[in-house]
Amino acid sequence: RGIPTAVHESNAVPGLTTQRLAKVADRVMVGYEESRQHYQHPERVVVTGTPVRGEFFQITRQQARDALGIKDDRPLVLSYWGSLGADVMNGYMVDFLRQAARDGAPFHHIHGAGRNFAAMEKALAGDHLPPALQVREYIYDMAAVMRAADLVICRAGASTVSELTALGVPAIMVPSPYVTNNHQEKNARALETHGGVEVLLEQDSSGQALFQTAAGILHDDVRREAMASAMAELGIRDAAQRIYETVQELL
């Protein structure tokens, strides 16, 4: 019918729907320059990024730490496994938090447990975690927590990737193995290749493995800063504007 058409793909590698639509769409909007190679018509591809909520940029890192009541210089680790959590990974985080407590809480830690909150709370009841180590059911102030974070431990969904790169926060990513076409690992590997994240597969994960990986990054300021820079290089803060302009050009 001659109607201009655009499609947006948030993941690093196109899924089946995008693969099919890309053959007929006038523009394919993607998150990364490296994604262009996966399309038959790279000349139609525009790197726009994926929009991130404006509230992520409204406060500075120091303001975010102040809002969270962090009054010392210890780094902040943020961990979560998506909005609902993940049974196996939350079990590993129990061991992670216990190790952090045994080591005297060398960092602040906020963990979002999701639906496993009650089980985690019960498992940790006798451990008497110090105040620096928090387990929350849900993280309602994610913009402030992520802005204050020095390291994030998480899955590798497209929205999470966009937020972390826009803020330039290094991460340990454990891609969900339960998603279509294994797209989360492909997202994580794209960031790993650029130097911004450390990837652990769920089958290779444990509380100890996660703790050792996190400690290695947090104890190496040079490495952590290099990871942060690599993430920031991939970040696109004006994604919504780029998408708008791409649509306007088609019209």
XYZ file of C-alpha atoms in Angstrom:
251
model
C 0.000 0.000 0.000
C 3.027 2.254 -0.036
C 2.792 3.058 3.680
C 6.199 3.921 5.217
C 7.172 1.281 7.769
C 9.783 1.113 10.514
C 10.618 -1.609 13.032
C 12.639 -1.334 16.224
C 14.731 -4.232 17.575
C 15.959 -3.881 21.158
C 18.133 -6.986 21.206
C 21.638 -7.221 19.745
C 20.592 -9.977 17.337
C 17.217 -9.851 15.535
C 14.503 -12.285 16.468
C 12.342 -14.135 13.952
C 9.729 -11.370 13.724
C 12.300 -8.673 13.049
C 14.115 -10.869 10.528
C 10.929 -11.174 8.511
C 9.834 -7.571 8.838
C 13.295 -6.242 7.995
C 12.871 -7.549 4.430
C 10.018 -5.123 3.775
C 10.458 -2.297 6.308
C 11.859 1.041 5.143
C 13.922 1.418 8.318
C 15.175 -1.000 10.948
C 16.164 0.733 14.181
C 18.703 -1.087 16.354
C 20.625 -0.581 19.572
C 24.198 -1.176 18.432
C 26.372 -0.512 15.402
C 27.468 -4.159 15.534
C 23.842 -5.211 14.940
C 23.925 -3.905 11.370
C 25.747 -7.032 10.163
C 22.745 -9.222 10.961
C 20.487 -7.646 8.340
C 20.201 -8.307 4.612
C 19.795 -4.584 3.891
C 22.258 -2.797 6.193
C 21.632 0.470 4.345
C 18.144 0.534 5.882
C 19.472 0.083 9.400
C 19.634 3.086 11.764
C 21.349 2.916 15.150
C 18.939 4.602 17.542
C 19.392 2.720 20.799
C 16.489 1.804 23.062
C 14.799 4.550 25.105
C 15.597 4.829 28.805
C 13.317 6.638 31.248
C 14.363 10.238 31.801
C 14.416 9.835 35.585
C 17.661 7.855 35.247
C 19.442 11.077 34.305
C 17.819 13.509 36.734
C 20.249 12.994 39.623
C 23.982 12.626 39.970
C 25.690 9.565 41.410
C 26.424 11.430 44.645
C 22.834 12.616 44.969
C 21.674 9.045 44.463
C 24.028 7.758 47.168
C 22.820 10.490 49.513
C 19.201 9.531 48.827
C 20.025 5.921 49.720
C 21.715 6.980 52.964
C 25.176 5.781 51.931
C 27.581 7.843 53.998
C 30.907 6.061 53.468
C 33.125 5.347 50.464
C 32.336 1.653 50.076
C 31.094 0.787 46.573
C 27.494 -0.242 45.962
C 26.508 -3.518 44.336
C 23.012 -3.826 42.885
C 21.625 -7.244 42.002
C 18.282 -8.425 40.643
C 17.007 -11.109 38.283
C 14.194 -9.330 36.499
C 10.918 -8.092 37.919
C 9.923 -11.476 39.368
C 13.325 -12.802 40.356
C 14.647 -16.312 39.661
C 14.541 -19.230 42.092
C 17.959 -20.706 41.323
C 19.788 -17.382 41.117
C 18.212 -16.070 44.319
C 19.481 -19.214 46.028
C 22.973 -18.309 44.875
C 22.504 -14.778 46.207
C 21.830 -16.183 49.691
C 25.336 -17.677 49.618
C 26.695 -14.445 48.106
C 25.250 -12.331 50.919
C 26.497 -14.712 53.583
C 30.011 -14.470 52.178
C 29.783 -10.676 52.099
C 28.678 -10.684 55.739
C 31.552 -12.992 56.744
C 33.967 -10.594 55.039
C 32.634 -7.671 57.049
C 30.439 -6.147 54.317
C 33.261 -4.722 52.159
C 30.610 -3.099 49.964
C 27.011 -1.960 50.150
C 24.605 -4.335 48.458
C 20.949 -3.974 47.469
C 19.308 -7.126 46.124
C 15.826 -7.270 44.607
C 14.429 -10.741 45.289
C 11.034 -10.464 43.601
C 8.661 -13.356 44.292
C 11.383 -15.217 46.227
C 11.615 -12.527 48.903
C 9.921 -14.529 51.661
C 12.092 -17.579 50.996
C 15.272 -15.490 50.987
C 14.236 -13.659 54.139
C 13.635 -16.998 55.875
C 16.938 -18.446 54.653
C 18.886 -15.439 55.931
C 16.944 -15.006 59.185
C 19.708 -16.389 61.361
C 22.538 -14.601 59.577
C 21.826 -11.105 60.958
C 23.036 -9.261 57.880
C 24.577 -5.846 58.562
C 22.585 -2.796 57.390
C 24.862 -2.370 54.361
C 23.512 -5.636 52.925
C 19.843 -5.236 52.005
C 17.358 -7.678 50.538
C 14.220 -6.034 49.181
C 11.140 -7.625 47.691
C 11.069 -5.083 44.871
C 13.212 -2.077 44.027
C 10.817 0.799 43.476
C 13.546 3.478 43.269
C 15.533 1.703 40.540
C 16.677 4.950 38.922
C 18.403 6.101 42.110
C 19.792 2.667 42.989
C 21.199 2.032 39.525
C 22.601 5.553 39.332
C 24.437 5.003 42.620
C 25.664 1.510 41.754
C 29.312 0.722 41.044
C 28.530 -2.792 39.822
C 25.299 -4.512 38.796
C 24.660 -8.266 38.824
C 21.727 -9.088 36.582
C 20.174 -10.770 33.561
C 20.751 -9.398 30.067
C 17.356 -8.253 28.850
C 17.262 -5.410 26.333
C 15.885 -2.787 28.729
C 18.464 -3.597 31.390
C 21.254 -3.405 28.812
C 20.013 -0.019 27.609
C 19.849 1.383 31.139
C 23.305 0.139 32.138
C 25.003 1.411 28.991
C 23.233 4.775 29.175
C 24.533 5.212 32.738
C 27.929 3.622 32.079
C 27.669 1.018 34.849
C 29.746 -2.190 34.619
C 27.978 -5.478 35.204
C 28.199 -9.187 35.794
C 25.529 -10.700 33.573
C 23.985 -14.135 33.928
C 21.793 -14.411 30.818
C 18.485 -16.169 31.253
C 18.658 -19.559 29.486
C 14.865 -19.657 29.236
C 14.311 -17.071 26.487
C 13.639 -17.400 22.782
C 16.668 -17.866 20.533
C 18.996 -17.380 23.533
C 18.876 -13.649 22.845
C 20.004 -12.642 26.350
C 23.360 -14.363 25.992
C 23.812 -12.657 22.621
C 23.098 -9.299 24.281
C 25.580 -10.033 27.049
C 28.282 -11.286 24.692
C 28.047 -8.068 22.672
C 28.819 -6.085 25.823
C 31.494 -8.549 26.914
C 33.275 -8.199 23.565
C 33.352 -4.444 24.109
C 34.791 -4.910 27.611
C 31.861 -3.655 29.685
C 30.623 -6.828 31.367
C 31.723 -10.162 32.729
C 29.446 -12.996 31.580
C 28.670 -16.047 33.729
C 26.308 -18.670 32.356
C 23.693 -19.905 34.799
C 25.064 -23.442 34.548
C 28.456 -22.159 35.702
C 27.136 -19.885 38.434
C 27.148 -20.261 42.193
C 27.177 -17.897 45.129
C 30.929 -18.306 45.413
C 31.557 -17.775 41.696
C 29.453 -14.616 41.681
C 31.110 -13.301 44.840
C 34.642 -13.926 43.564
C 33.863 -12.286 40.229
C 32.325 -9.251 41.936
C 35.196 -8.951 44.420
C 37.720 -9.125 41.599
C 36.076 -6.208 39.815
C 35.484 -4.119 42.940
C 39.079 -4.517 44.152
C 40.511 -3.388 40.798
C 39.698 0.298 40.292
C 41.464 0.441 36.934
C 39.493 -2.479 35.572
C 36.196 -1.201 36.921
C 36.751 2.234 35.400
C 37.666 0.644 32.062
C 34.462 -1.417 32.162
C 32.426 1.683 32.994
C 33.978 3.564 30.066
C 33.263 0.666 27.725
C 29.606 0.627 28.787
C 29.305 4.391 28.371
C 30.721 4.152 24.845
C 27.812 1.885 23.924
C 25.213 3.989 25.716
C 22.715 6.088 23.770
C 20.943 8.617 25.969
C 18.875 10.275 23.247
C 17.345 7.088 21.826
C 13.787 8.406 21.935
C 14.837 11.497 19.974
C 16.651 9.374 17.395
C 13.601 7.154 16.925
C 11.376 10.214 16.561
C 13.681 11.746 13.948
C 13.867 8.474 12.020
C 10.075 8.310 11.837
C 9.877 11.972 10.820
C 12.294 11.330 7.951
C 10.059 8.555 6.653
C 7.050 10.877 6.744
